[in-house]
Amino acid sequence: MARNGIAKGTVSGHVTTQRATPAKASRKKGTLGERTKMVRELIREVAGLSPYERRILDMIKTGGSAADKRIYKFAKRRLGSHKRAVVKREDIKEVNAQQRARQAGAS
């Protein structure tokens, strides 16, 4: 905010020019890096799904009424939070879609 040279008011003080400050490194916290993404993909490819993830995948395949809610409740119990459960449910749905696409391509 530019100063106006007057002693009173909201923009009081010596007249200065505003400089653009570089973004703080802490603002980048939580963003997924290229290397981390590649390593996670590799681990998923090599190790596959964990037992509880396979159970979620089975729930998706069997489907039925209110399957999303059952999957969410199961994942929440295992992972501990709403946000993690929702993200995991969407992740496993994506895995299921990839498997179905691979089967459709192979047939």
PDB file of N, CA and C in Angstrom:
ATOM      1  N   MET A   1       0.842  -1.179   0.000  1.00  0.00           N
ATOM      2  CA  MET A   1       0.000   0.000   0.000  1.00  0.00           C
ATOM      3  C   MET A   1       0.885   1.240   0.000  1.00  0.00           C
ATOM      4  N   ALA A   2       0.691   2.094  -0.950  1.00  0.00           N
ATOM      5  CA  ALA A   2       1.540   3.286  -1.097  1.00  0.00           C
ATOM      6  C   ALA A   2       1.256   4.298   0.007  1.00  0.00           C
ATOM      7  N   ARG A   3       2.291   4.936   0.518  1.00  0.00           N
ATOM      8  CA  ARG A   3       2.166   5.979   1.541  1.00  0.00           C
ATOM      9  C   ARG A   3       1.931   7.318   0.850  1.00  0.00           C
ATOM     10  N   ASN A   4       1.293   8.252   1.579  1.00  0.00           N
ATOM     11  CA  ASN A   4       0.960   9.519   0.938  1.00  0.00           C
ATOM     12  C   ASN A   4       1.714  10.723   1.489  1.00  0.00           C
ATOM     13  N   GLY A   5       2.572  10.529   2.466  1.00  0.00           N
ATOM     14  CA  GLY A   5       3.359  11.643   2.993  1.00  0.00           C
ATOM     15  C   GLY A   5       2.647  12.461   4.044  1.00  0.00           C
ATOM     16  N   ILE A   6       1.434  12.126   4.404  1.00  0.00           N
ATOM     17  CA  ILE A   6       0.678  12.839   5.429  1.00  0.00           C
ATOM     18  C   ILE A   6       0.748  12.046   6.732  1.00  0.00           C
ATOM     19  N   ALA A   7       0.839  12.760   7.854  1.00  0.00           N
ATOM     20  CA  ALA A   7       1.056  12.113   9.148  1.00  0.00           C
ATOM     21  C   ALA A   7      -0.161  11.370   9.669  1.00  0.00           C
ATOM     22  N   LYS A   8      -1.360  11.707   9.200  1.00  0.00           N
ATOM     23  CA  LYS A   8      -2.580  11.070   9.699  1.00  0.00           C
ATOM     24  C   LYS A   8      -3.273  10.279   8.592  1.00  0.00           C
ATOM     25  N   GLY A   9      -4.079   9.306   8.979  1.00  0.00           N
ATOM     26  CA  GLY A   9      -4.873   8.558   8.017  1.00  0.00           C
ATOM     27  C   GLY A   9      -4.410   7.125   7.850  1.00  0.00           C
ATOM     28  N   THR A  10      -5.119   6.396   6.990  1.00  0.00           N
ATOM     29  CA  THR A  10      -4.833   4.971   6.815  1.00  0.00           C
ATOM     30  C   THR A  10      -3.536   4.721   6.047  1.00  0.00           C
ATOM     31  N   VAL A  11      -3.185   5.626   5.144  1.00  0.00           N
ATOM     32  CA  VAL A  11      -1.950   5.450   4.358  1.00  0.00           C
ATOM     33  C   VAL A  11      -0.924   6.512   4.753  1.00  0.00           C
ATOM     34  N   SER A  12      -0.830   6.792   6.056  1.00  0.00           N
ATOM     35  CA  SER A  12       0.086   7.831   6.544  1.00  0.00           C
ATOM     36  C   SER A  12       1.524   7.344   6.490  1.00  0.00           C
ATOM     37  N   GLY A  13       2.459   8.291   6.448  1.00  0.00           N
ATOM     38  CA  GLY A  13       3.865   7.949   6.507  1.00  0.00           C
ATOM     39  C   GLY A  13       4.652   8.447   5.327  1.00  0.00           C
ATOM     40  N   HIS A  14       5.938   8.185   5.374  1.00  0.00           N
ATOM     41  CA  HIS A  14       6.873   8.608   4.335  1.00  0.00           C
ATOM     42  C   HIS A  14       6.505   7.959   2.997  1.00  0.00           C
ATOM     43  N   VAL A  15       6.589   8.711   1.910  1.00  0.00           N
ATOM     44  CA  VAL A  15       6.243   8.195   0.591  1.00  0.00           C
ATOM     45  C   VAL A  15       7.278   7.158   0.165  1.00  0.00           C
ATOM     46  N   THR A  16       6.792   5.968  -0.143  1.00  0.00           N
ATOM     47  CA  THR A  16       7.678   4.877  -0.558  1.00  0.00           C
ATOM     48  C   THR A  16       7.079   4.170  -1.762  1.00  0.00           C
ATOM     49  N   THR A  17       7.910   3.384  -2.438  1.00  0.00           N
ATOM     50  CA  THR A  17       7.408   2.560  -3.536  1.00  0.00           C
ATOM     51  C   THR A  17       7.349   1.112  -3.043  1.00  0.00           C
ATOM     52  N   GLN A  18       6.259   0.435  -3.355  1.00  0.00           N
ATOM     53  CA  GLN A  18       6.053  -0.939  -2.916  1.00  0.00           C
ATOM     54  C   GLN A  18       6.899  -1.883  -3.760  1.00  0.00           C
ATOM     55  N   ARG A  19       7.650  -2.734  -3.106  1.00  0.00           N
ATOM     56  CA  ARG A  19       8.468  -3.724  -3.811  1.00  0.00           C
ATOM     57  C   ARG A  19       7.766  -5.075  -3.767  1.00  0.00           C
ATOM     58  N   ALA A  20       7.867  -5.812  -4.861  1.00  0.00           N
ATOM     59  CA  ALA A  20       7.286  -7.160  -4.908  1.00  0.00           C
ATOM     60  C   ALA A  20       8.207  -8.109  -4.160  1.00  0.00           C
ATOM     61  N   THR A  21       7.677  -8.753  -3.139  1.00  0.00           N
ATOM     62  CA  THR A  21       8.496  -9.691  -2.371  1.00  0.00           C
ATOM     63  C   THR A  21       8.385 -11.080  -2.984  1.00  0.00           C
ATOM     64  N   PRO A  22       9.480 -11.813  -3.035  1.00  0.00           N
ATOM     65  CA  PRO A  22       9.414 -13.169  -3.609  1.00  0.00           C
ATOM     66  C   PRO A  22       8.571 -14.078  -2.709  1.00  0.00           C
ATOM     67  N   ALA A  23       7.976 -15.096  -3.308  1.00  0.00           N
ATOM     68  CA  ALA A  23       7.128 -16.033  -2.566  1.00  0.00           C
ATOM     69  C   ALA A  23       7.969 -16.810  -1.559  1.00  0.00           C
ATOM     70  N   LYS A  24       7.404 -17.017  -0.376  1.00  0.00           N
ATOM     71  CA  LYS A  24       8.107 -17.764   0.668  1.00  0.00           C
ATOM     72  C   LYS A  24       8.123 -19.249   0.301  1.00  0.00           C
ATOM     73  N   ALA A  25       9.184 -19.914   0.676  1.00  0.00           N
ATOM     74  CA  ALA A  25       9.315 -21.339   0.391  1.00  0.00           C
ATOM     75  C   ALA A  25       8.233 -22.144   1.108  1.00  0.00           C
ATOM     76  N   SER A  26       7.773 -21.653   2.255  1.00  0.00           N
ATOM     77  CA  SER A  26       6.753 -22.371   3.028  1.00  0.00           C
ATOM     78  C   SER A  26       5.414 -22.437   2.295  1.00  0.00           C
ATOM     79  N   ARG A  27       5.188 -21.551   1.332  1.00  0.00           N
ATOM     80  CA  ARG A  27       3.947 -21.561   0.557  1.00  0.00           C
ATOM     81  C   ARG A  27       3.867 -22.785  -0.352  1.00  0.00           C
ATOM     82  N   LYS A  28       5.010 -23.389  -0.651  1.00  0.00           N
ATOM     83  CA  LYS A  28       5.080 -24.534  -1.546  1.00  0.00           C
ATOM     84  C   LYS A  28       4.799 -25.858  -0.810  1.00  0.00           C
ATOM     85  N   LYS A  29       4.758 -25.785   0.515  1.00  0.00           N
ATOM     86  CA  LYS A  29       4.575 -27.001   1.314  1.00  0.00           C
ATOM     87  C   LYS A  29       3.297 -27.737   0.920  1.00  0.00           C
ATOM     88  N   GLY A  30       3.400 -29.041   0.724  1.00  0.00           N
ATOM     89  CA  GLY A  30       2.237 -29.853   0.418  1.00  0.00           C
ATOM     90  C   GLY A  30       2.033 -30.130  -1.058  1.00  0.00           C
ATOM     91  N   THR A  31       2.710 -29.392  -1.947  1.00  0.00           N
ATOM     92  CA  THR A  31       2.549 -29.653  -3.380  1.00  0.00           C
ATOM     93  C   THR A  31       3.372 -30.882  -3.757  1.00  0.00           C
ATOM     94  N   LEU A  32       2.844 -31.669  -4.664  1.00  0.00           N
ATOM     95  CA  LEU A  32       3.476 -32.919  -5.047  1.00  0.00           C
ATOM     96  C   LEU A  32       4.597 -32.669  -6.051  1.00  0.00           C
ATOM     97  N   GLY A  33       5.812 -33.105  -5.710  1.00  0.00           N
ATOM     98  CA  GLY A  33       6.957 -32.951  -6.595  1.00  0.00           C
ATOM     99  C   GLY A  33       7.009 -34.046  -7.643  1.00  0.00           C
ATOM    100  N   GLU A  34       7.759 -33.812  -8.691  1.00  0.00           N
ATOM    101  CA  GLU A  34       7.871 -34.786  -9.793  1.00  0.00           C
ATOM    102  C   GLU A  34       8.455 -36.110  -9.313  1.00  0.00           C
ATOM    103  N   ARG A  35       9.543 -36.011  -8.550  1.00  0.00           N
ATOM    104  CA  ARG A  35      10.238 -37.217  -8.083  1.00  0.00           C
ATOM    105  C   ARG A  35       9.335 -38.043  -7.158  1.00  0.00           C
ATOM    106  N   THR A  36       8.671 -37.373  -6.224  1.00  0.00           N
ATOM    107  CA  THR A  36       7.785 -38.066  -5.287  1.00  0.00           C
ATOM    108  C   THR A  36       6.657 -38.759  -6.026  1.00  0.00           C
ATOM    109  N   LYS A  37       6.095 -38.077  -7.013  1.00  0.00           N
ATOM    110  CA  LYS A  37       5.000 -38.651  -7.805  1.00  0.00           C
ATOM    111  C   LYS A  37       5.476 -39.907  -8.532  1.00  0.00           C
ATOM    112  N   MET A  38       6.654 -39.820  -9.149  1.00  0.00           N
ATOM    113  CA  MET A  38       7.209 -40.953  -9.895  1.00  0.00           C
ATOM    114  C   MET A  38       7.480 -42.143  -8.965  1.00  0.00           C
ATOM    115  N   VAL A  39       8.046 -41.858  -7.777  1.00  0.00           N
ATOM    116  CA  VAL A  39       8.364 -42.920  -6.823  1.00  0.00           C
ATOM    117  C   VAL A  39       7.082 -43.607  -6.337  1.00  0.00           C
ATOM    118  N   ARG A  40       6.038 -42.806  -6.047  1.00  0.00           N
ATOM    119  CA  ARG A  40       4.772 -43.385  -5.579  1.00  0.00           C
ATOM    120  C   ARG A  40       4.138 -44.268  -6.644  1.00  0.00           C
ATOM    121  N   GLU A  41       4.197 -43.836  -7.905  1.00  0.00           N
ATOM    122  CA  GLU A  41       3.662 -44.639  -9.007  1.00  0.00           C
ATOM    123  C   GLU A  41       4.420 -45.954  -9.129  1.00  0.00           C
ATOM    124  N   LEU A  42       5.741 -45.875  -9.008  1.00  0.00           N
ATOM    125  CA  LEU A  42       6.583 -47.066  -9.100  1.00  0.00           C
ATOM    126  C   LEU A  42       6.269 -48.048  -7.967  1.00  0.00           C
ATOM    127  N   ILE A  43       6.135 -47.543  -6.757  1.00  0.00           N
ATOM    128  CA  ILE A  43       5.832 -48.393  -5.599  1.00  0.00           C
ATOM    129  C   ILE A  43       4.475 -49.068  -5.783  1.00  0.00           C
ATOM    130  N   ARG A  44       3.479 -48.288  -6.253  1.00  0.00           N
ATOM    131  CA  ARG A  44       2.138 -48.855  -6.466  1.00  0.00           C
ATOM    132  C   ARG A  44       2.194 -49.962  -7.512  1.00  0.00           C
ATOM    133  N   GLU A  45       3.021 -49.754  -8.550  1.00  0.00           N
ATOM    134  CA  GLU A  45       3.154 -50.737  -9.630  1.00  0.00           C
ATOM    135  C   GLU A  45       3.824 -52.015  -9.129  1.00  0.00           C
ATOM    136  N   VAL A  46       4.855 -51.860  -8.299  1.00  0.00           N
ATOM    137  CA  VAL A  46       5.628 -53.011  -7.827  1.00  0.00           C
ATOM    138  C   VAL A  46       4.892 -53.743  -6.700  1.00  0.00           C
ATOM    139  N   ALA A  47       4.433 -52.996  -5.690  1.00  0.00           N
ATOM    140  CA  ALA A  47       3.857 -53.605  -4.491  1.00  0.00           C
ATOM    141  C   ALA A  47       2.370 -53.920  -4.638  1.00  0.00           C
ATOM    142  N   GLY A  48       1.692 -53.191  -5.501  1.00  0.00           N
ATOM    143  CA  GLY A  48       0.252 -53.420  -5.666  1.00  0.00           C
ATOM    144  C   GLY A  48      -0.538 -52.764  -4.544  1.00  0.00           C
ATOM    145  N   LEU A  49      -1.754 -53.252  -4.343  1.00  0.00           N
ATOM    146  CA  LEU A  49      -2.639 -52.686  -3.322  1.00  0.00           C
ATOM    147  C   LEU A  49      -2.442 -53.392  -1.989  1.00  0.00           C
ATOM    148  N   SER A  50      -2.652 -52.647  -0.916  1.00  0.00           N
ATOM    149  CA  SER A  50      -2.606 -53.254   0.421  1.00  0.00           C
ATOM    150  C   SER A  50      -3.916 -54.010   0.643  1.00  0.00           C
ATOM    151  N   PRO A  51      -3.962 -54.886   1.641  1.00  0.00           N
ATOM    152  CA  PRO A  51      -5.178 -55.687   1.861  1.00  0.00           C
ATOM    153  C   PRO A  51      -6.456 -54.856   2.031  1.00  0.00           C
ATOM    154  N   TYR A  52      -6.394 -53.754   2.797  1.00  0.00           N
ATOM    155  CA  TYR A  52      -7.608 -52.973   2.979  1.00  0.00           C
ATOM    156  C   TYR A  52      -8.008 -52.260   1.693  1.00  0.00           C
ATOM    157  N   GLU A  53      -7.016 -51.908   0.840  1.00  0.00           N
ATOM    158  CA  GLU A  53      -7.319 -51.292  -0.458  1.00  0.00           C
ATOM    159  C   GLU A  53      -7.966 -52.319  -1.390  1.00  0.00           C
ATOM    160  N   ARG A  54      -7.514 -53.569  -1.309  1.00  0.00           N
ATOM    161  CA  ARG A  54      -8.127 -54.630  -2.110  1.00  0.00           C
ATOM    162  C   ARG A  54      -9.576 -54.855  -1.681  1.00  0.00           C
ATOM    163  N   ARG A  55      -9.820 -54.733  -0.379  1.00  0.00           N
ATOM    164  CA  ARG A  55     -11.183 -54.892   0.133  1.00  0.00           C
ATOM    165  C   ARG A  55     -12.081 -53.761  -0.378  1.00  0.00           C
ATOM    166  N   ILE A  56     -11.552 -52.531  -0.407  1.00  0.00           N
ATOM    167  CA  ILE A  56     -12.302 -51.396  -0.951  1.00  0.00           C
ATOM    168  C   ILE A  56     -12.590 -51.635  -2.430  1.00  0.00           C
ATOM    169  N   LEU A  57     -11.598 -52.121  -3.162  1.00  0.00           N
ATOM    170  CA  LEU A  57     -11.763 -52.411  -4.588  1.00  0.00           C
ATOM    171  C   LEU A  57     -12.856 -53.466  -4.797  1.00  0.00           C
ATOM    172  N   ASP A  58     -12.880 -54.469  -3.931  1.00  0.00           N
ATOM    173  CA  ASP A  58     -13.917 -55.500  -4.005  1.00  0.00           C
ATOM    174  C   ASP A  58     -15.300 -54.900  -3.745  1.00  0.00           C
ATOM    175  N   MET A  59     -15.378 -53.985  -2.769  1.00  0.00           N
ATOM    176  CA  MET A  59     -16.649 -53.303  -2.483  1.00  0.00           C
ATOM    177  C   MET A  59     -17.119 -52.499  -3.693  1.00  0.00           C
ATOM    178  N   ILE A  60     -16.183 -51.866  -4.389  1.00  0.00           N
ATOM    179  CA  ILE A  60     -16.525 -51.081  -5.586  1.00  0.00           C
ATOM    180  C   ILE A  60     -17.068 -52.017  -6.666  1.00  0.00           C
ATOM    181  N   LYS A  61     -16.398 -53.163  -6.845  1.00  0.00           N
ATOM    182  CA  LYS A  61     -16.805 -54.109  -7.889  1.00  0.00           C
ATOM    183  C   LYS A  61     -18.172 -54.714  -7.610  1.00  0.00           C
ATOM    184  N   THR A  62     -18.431 -55.081  -6.341  1.00  0.00           N
ATOM    185  CA  THR A  62     -19.732 -55.660  -6.016  1.00  0.00           C
ATOM    186  C   THR A  62     -20.820 -54.600  -6.052  1.00  0.00           C
ATOM    187  N   GLY A  63     -20.453 -53.363  -5.704  1.00  0.00           N
ATOM    188  CA  GLY A  63     -21.399 -52.252  -5.813  1.00  0.00           C
ATOM    189  C   GLY A  63     -22.564 -52.389  -4.875  1.00  0.00           C
ATOM    190  N   GLY A  64     -23.765 -52.277  -5.421  1.00  0.00           N
ATOM    191  CA  GLY A  64     -24.961 -52.347  -4.593  1.00  0.00           C
ATOM    192  C   GLY A  64     -25.379 -50.968  -4.131  1.00  0.00           C
ATOM    193  N   SER A  65     -26.488 -50.931  -3.400  1.00  0.00           N
ATOM    194  CA  SER A  65     -26.995 -49.648  -2.924  1.00  0.00           C
ATOM    195  C   SER A  65     -26.128 -49.141  -1.772  1.00  0.00           C
ATOM    196  N   ALA A  66     -25.889 -47.863  -1.772  1.00  0.00           N
ATOM    197  CA  ALA A  66     -25.090 -47.180  -0.730  1.00  0.00           C
ATOM    198  C   ALA A  66     -23.675 -47.735  -0.617  1.00  0.00           C
ATOM    199  N   ALA A  67     -23.114 -48.198  -1.722  1.00  0.00           N
ATOM    200  CA  ALA A  67     -21.750 -48.746  -1.695  1.00  0.00           C
ATOM    201  C   ALA A  67     -20.746 -47.652  -1.366  1.00  0.00           C
ATOM    202  N   ASP A  68     -20.969 -46.453  -1.918  1.00  0.00           N
ATOM    203  CA  ASP A  68     -20.048 -45.336  -1.663  1.00  0.00           C
ATOM    204  C   ASP A  68     -19.957 -45.035  -0.171  1.00  0.00           C
ATOM    205  N   LYS A  69     -21.114 -45.052   0.487  1.00  0.00           N
ATOM    206  CA  LYS A  69     -21.144 -44.753   1.919  1.00  0.00           C
ATOM    207  C   LYS A  69     -20.423 -45.830   2.718  1.00  0.00           C
ATOM    208  N   ARG A  70     -20.635 -47.107   2.357  1.00  0.00           N
ATOM    209  CA  ARG A  70     -19.961 -48.210   3.046  1.00  0.00           C
ATOM    210  C   ARG A  70     -18.451 -48.113   2.859  1.00  0.00           C
ATOM    211  N   ILE A  71     -18.039 -47.813   1.626  1.00  0.00           N
ATOM    212  CA  ILE A  71     -16.606 -47.676   1.326  1.00  0.00           C
ATOM    213  C   ILE A  71     -16.014 -46.545   2.144  1.00  0.00           C
ATOM    214  N   TYR A  72     -16.735 -45.414   2.182  1.00  0.00           N
ATOM    215  CA  TYR A  72     -16.272 -44.246   2.940  1.00  0.00           C
ATOM    216  C   TYR A  72     -16.109 -44.585   4.417  1.00  0.00           C
ATOM    217  N   LYS A  73     -17.130 -45.250   4.993  1.00  0.00           N
ATOM    218  CA  LYS A  73     -17.081 -45.579   6.420  1.00  0.00           C
ATOM    219  C   LYS A  73     -15.924 -46.533   6.731  1.00  0.00           C
ATOM    220  N   PHE A  74     -15.716 -47.508   5.849  1.00  0.00           N
ATOM    221  CA  PHE A  74     -14.614 -48.465   6.025  1.00  0.00           C
ATOM    222  C   PHE A  74     -13.267 -47.752   5.954  1.00  0.00           C
ATOM    223  N   ALA A  75     -13.114 -46.896   4.924  1.00  0.00           N
ATOM    224  CA  ALA A  75     -11.847 -46.174   4.747  1.00  0.00           C
ATOM    225  C   ALA A  75     -11.604 -45.209   5.901  1.00  0.00           C
ATOM    226  N   LYS A  76     -12.649 -44.569   6.378  1.00  0.00           N
ATOM    227  CA  LYS A  76     -12.515 -43.617   7.485  1.00  0.00           C
ATOM    228  C   LYS A  76     -12.048 -44.328   8.751  1.00  0.00           C
ATOM    229  N   ARG A  77     -12.604 -45.525   8.976  1.00  0.00           N
ATOM    230  CA  ARG A  77     -12.191 -46.299  10.147  1.00  0.00           C
ATOM    231  C   ARG A  77     -10.711 -46.666  10.049  1.00  0.00           C
ATOM    232  N   ARG A  78     -10.245 -47.000   8.843  1.00  0.00           N
ATOM    233  CA  ARG A  78      -8.850 -47.419   8.667  1.00  0.00           C
ATOM    234  C   ARG A  78      -7.874 -46.235   8.652  1.00  0.00           C
ATOM    235  N   LEU A  79      -8.310 -45.118   8.063  1.00  0.00           N
ATOM    236  CA  LEU A  79      -7.388 -44.000   7.852  1.00  0.00           C
ATOM    237  C   LEU A  79      -7.521 -42.886   8.881  1.00  0.00           C
ATOM    238  N   GLY A  80      -8.660 -42.806   9.548  1.00  0.00           N
ATOM    239  CA  GLY A  80      -8.782 -41.879  10.661  1.00  0.00           C
ATOM    240  C   GLY A  80      -9.402 -40.526  10.397  1.00  0.00           C
ATOM    241  N   SER A  81      -9.537 -40.099   9.139  1.00  0.00           N
ATOM    242  CA  SER A  81     -10.139 -38.785   8.902  1.00  0.00           C
ATOM    243  C   SER A  81     -11.036 -38.804   7.672  1.00  0.00           C
ATOM    244  N   HIS A  82     -11.962 -37.871   7.661  1.00  0.00           N
ATOM    245  CA  HIS A  82     -12.922 -37.751   6.549  1.00  0.00           C
ATOM    246  C   HIS A  82     -12.192 -37.493   5.237  1.00  0.00           C
ATOM    247  N   LYS A  83     -11.286 -36.526   5.261  1.00  0.00           N
ATOM    248  CA  LYS A  83     -10.587 -36.106   4.037  1.00  0.00           C
ATOM    249  C   LYS A  83      -9.777 -37.262   3.442  1.00  0.00           C
ATOM    250  N   ARG A  84      -9.034 -37.963   4.276  1.00  0.00           N
ATOM    251  CA  ARG A  84      -8.221 -39.086   3.801  1.00  0.00           C
ATOM    252  C   ARG A  84      -9.091 -40.192   3.227  1.00  0.00           C
ATOM    253  N   ALA A  85     -10.226 -40.439   3.877  1.00  0.00           N
ATOM    254  CA  ALA A  85     -11.134 -41.493   3.419  1.00  0.00           C
ATOM    255  C   ALA A  85     -11.707 -41.168   2.047  1.00  0.00           C
ATOM    256  N   VAL A  86     -12.121 -39.921   1.855  1.00  0.00           N
ATOM    257  CA  VAL A  86     -12.703 -39.505   0.579  1.00  0.00           C
ATOM    258  C   VAL A  86     -11.662 -39.582  -0.535  1.00  0.00           C
ATOM    259  N   VAL A  87     -10.443 -39.123  -0.245  1.00  0.00           N
ATOM    260  CA  VAL A  87      -9.364 -39.156  -1.238  1.00  0.00           C
ATOM    261  C   VAL A  87      -9.024 -40.601  -1.600  1.00  0.00           C
ATOM    262  N   LYS A  88      -8.971 -41.491  -0.594  1.00  0.00           N
ATOM    263  CA  LYS A  88      -8.649 -42.901  -0.838  1.00  0.00           C
ATOM    264  C   LYS A  88      -9.735 -43.566  -1.671  1.00  0.00           C
ATOM    265  N   ARG A  89     -11.000 -43.267  -1.379  1.00  0.00           N
ATOM    266  CA  ARG A  89     -12.119 -43.828  -2.146  1.00  0.00           C
ATOM    267  C   ARG A  89     -12.003 -43.441  -3.612  1.00  0.00           C
ATOM    268  N   GLU A  90     -11.725 -42.168  -3.882  1.00  0.00           N
ATOM    269  CA  GLU A  90     -11.590 -41.704  -5.265  1.00  0.00           C
ATOM    270  C   GLU A  90     -10.371 -42.338  -5.934  1.00  0.00           C
ATOM    271  N   ASP A  91      -9.283 -42.511  -5.176  1.00  0.00           N
ATOM    272  CA  ASP A  91      -8.064 -43.124  -5.697  1.00  0.00           C
ATOM    273  C   ASP A  91      -8.321 -44.570  -6.122  1.00  0.00           C
ATOM    274  N   ILE A  92      -9.014 -45.329  -5.282  1.00  0.00           N
ATOM    275  CA  ILE A  92      -9.280 -46.733  -5.588  1.00  0.00           C
ATOM    276  C   ILE A  92     -10.294 -46.846  -6.733  1.00  0.00           C
ATOM    277  N   LYS A  93     -11.237 -45.913  -6.821  1.00  0.00           N
ATOM    278  CA  LYS A  93     -12.162 -45.893  -7.959  1.00  0.00           C
ATOM    279  C   LYS A  93     -11.397 -45.693  -9.259  1.00  0.00           C
ATOM    280  N   GLU A  94     -10.381 -44.832  -9.203  1.00  0.00           N
ATOM    281  CA  GLU A  94      -9.545 -44.588 -10.382  1.00  0.00           C
ATOM    282  C   GLU A  94      -8.772 -45.846 -10.763  1.00  0.00           C
ATOM    283  N   VAL A  95      -8.257 -46.569  -9.765  1.00  0.00           N
ATOM    284  CA  VAL A  95      -7.541 -47.833 -10.004  1.00  0.00           C
ATOM    285  C   VAL A  95      -8.484 -48.822 -10.685  1.00  0.00           C
ATOM    286  N   ASN A  96      -9.727 -48.883 -10.205  1.00  0.00           N
ATOM    287  CA  ASN A  96     -10.735 -49.775 -10.779  1.00  0.00           C
ATOM    288  C   ASN A  96     -11.005 -49.409 -12.240  1.00  0.00           C
ATOM    289  N   ALA A  97     -11.129 -48.121 -12.508  1.00  0.00           N
ATOM    290  CA  ALA A  97     -11.384 -47.659 -13.877  1.00  0.00           C
ATOM    291  C   ALA A  97     -10.217 -48.031 -14.802  1.00  0.00           C
ATOM    292  N   GLN A  98      -8.988 -47.897 -14.290  1.00  0.00           N
ATOM    293  CA  GLN A  98      -7.809 -48.262 -15.086  1.00  0.00           C
ATOM    294  C   GLN A  98      -7.798 -49.754 -15.378  1.00  0.00           C
ATOM    295  N   GLN A  99      -8.139 -50.560 -14.385  1.00  0.00           N
ATOM    296  CA  GLN A  99      -8.180 -52.019 -14.582  1.00  0.00           C
ATOM    297  C   GLN A  99      -9.222 -52.389 -15.632  1.00  0.00           C
ATOM    298  N   ARG A 100     -10.410 -51.755 -15.542  1.00  0.00           N
ATOM    299  CA  ARG A 100     -11.467 -52.036 -16.512  1.00  0.00           C
ATOM    300  C   ARG A 100     -11.071 -51.602 -17.921  1.00  0.00           C
ATOM    301  N   ALA A 101     -10.385 -50.472 -18.020  1.00  0.00           N
ATOM    302  CA  ALA A 101      -9.924 -49.984 -19.317  1.00  0.00           C
ATOM    303  C   ALA A 101      -8.883 -50.943 -19.907  1.00  0.00           C
ATOM    304  N   ARG A 102      -8.006 -51.454 -19.041  1.00  0.00           N
ATOM    305  CA  ARG A 102      -6.981 -52.391 -19.485  1.00  0.00           C
ATOM    306  C   ARG A 102      -7.610 -53.683 -19.983  1.00  0.00           C
ATOM    307  N   GLN A 103      -8.652 -54.154 -19.275  1.00  0.00           N
ATOM    308  CA  GLN A 103      -9.351 -55.374 -19.691  1.00  0.00           C
ATOM    309  C   GLN A 103     -10.092 -55.162 -20.998  1.00  0.00           C
ATOM    310  N   ALA A 104     -10.714 -54.013 -21.150  1.00  0.00           N
ATOM    311  CA  ALA A 104     -11.451 -53.702 -22.384  1.00  0.00           C
ATOM    312  C   ALA A 104     -10.501 -53.617 -23.567  1.00  0.00           C
ATOM    313  N   GLY A 105      -9.302 -53.079 -23.330  1.00  0.00           N
ATOM    314  CA  GLY A 105      -8.291 -52.981 -24.391  1.00  0.00           C
ATOM    315  C   GLY A 105      -7.723 -54.325 -24.774  1.00  0.00           C
ATOM    316  N   ALA A 106      -7.606 -55.229 -23.809  1.00  0.00           N
ATOM    317  CA  ALA A 106      -7.031 -56.557 -24.039  1.00  0.00           C
ATOM    318  C   ALA A 106      -8.014 -57.460 -24.776  1.00  0.00           C
ATOM    319  N   SER A 107      -9.307 -57.279 -24.515  1.00  0.00           N
ATOM    320  CA  SER A 107     -10.333 -58.152 -25.122  1.00  0.00           C
ATOM    321  C   SER A 107     -10.532 -57.898 -26.578  1.00  0.00           C
TER     322      SER A 107
END
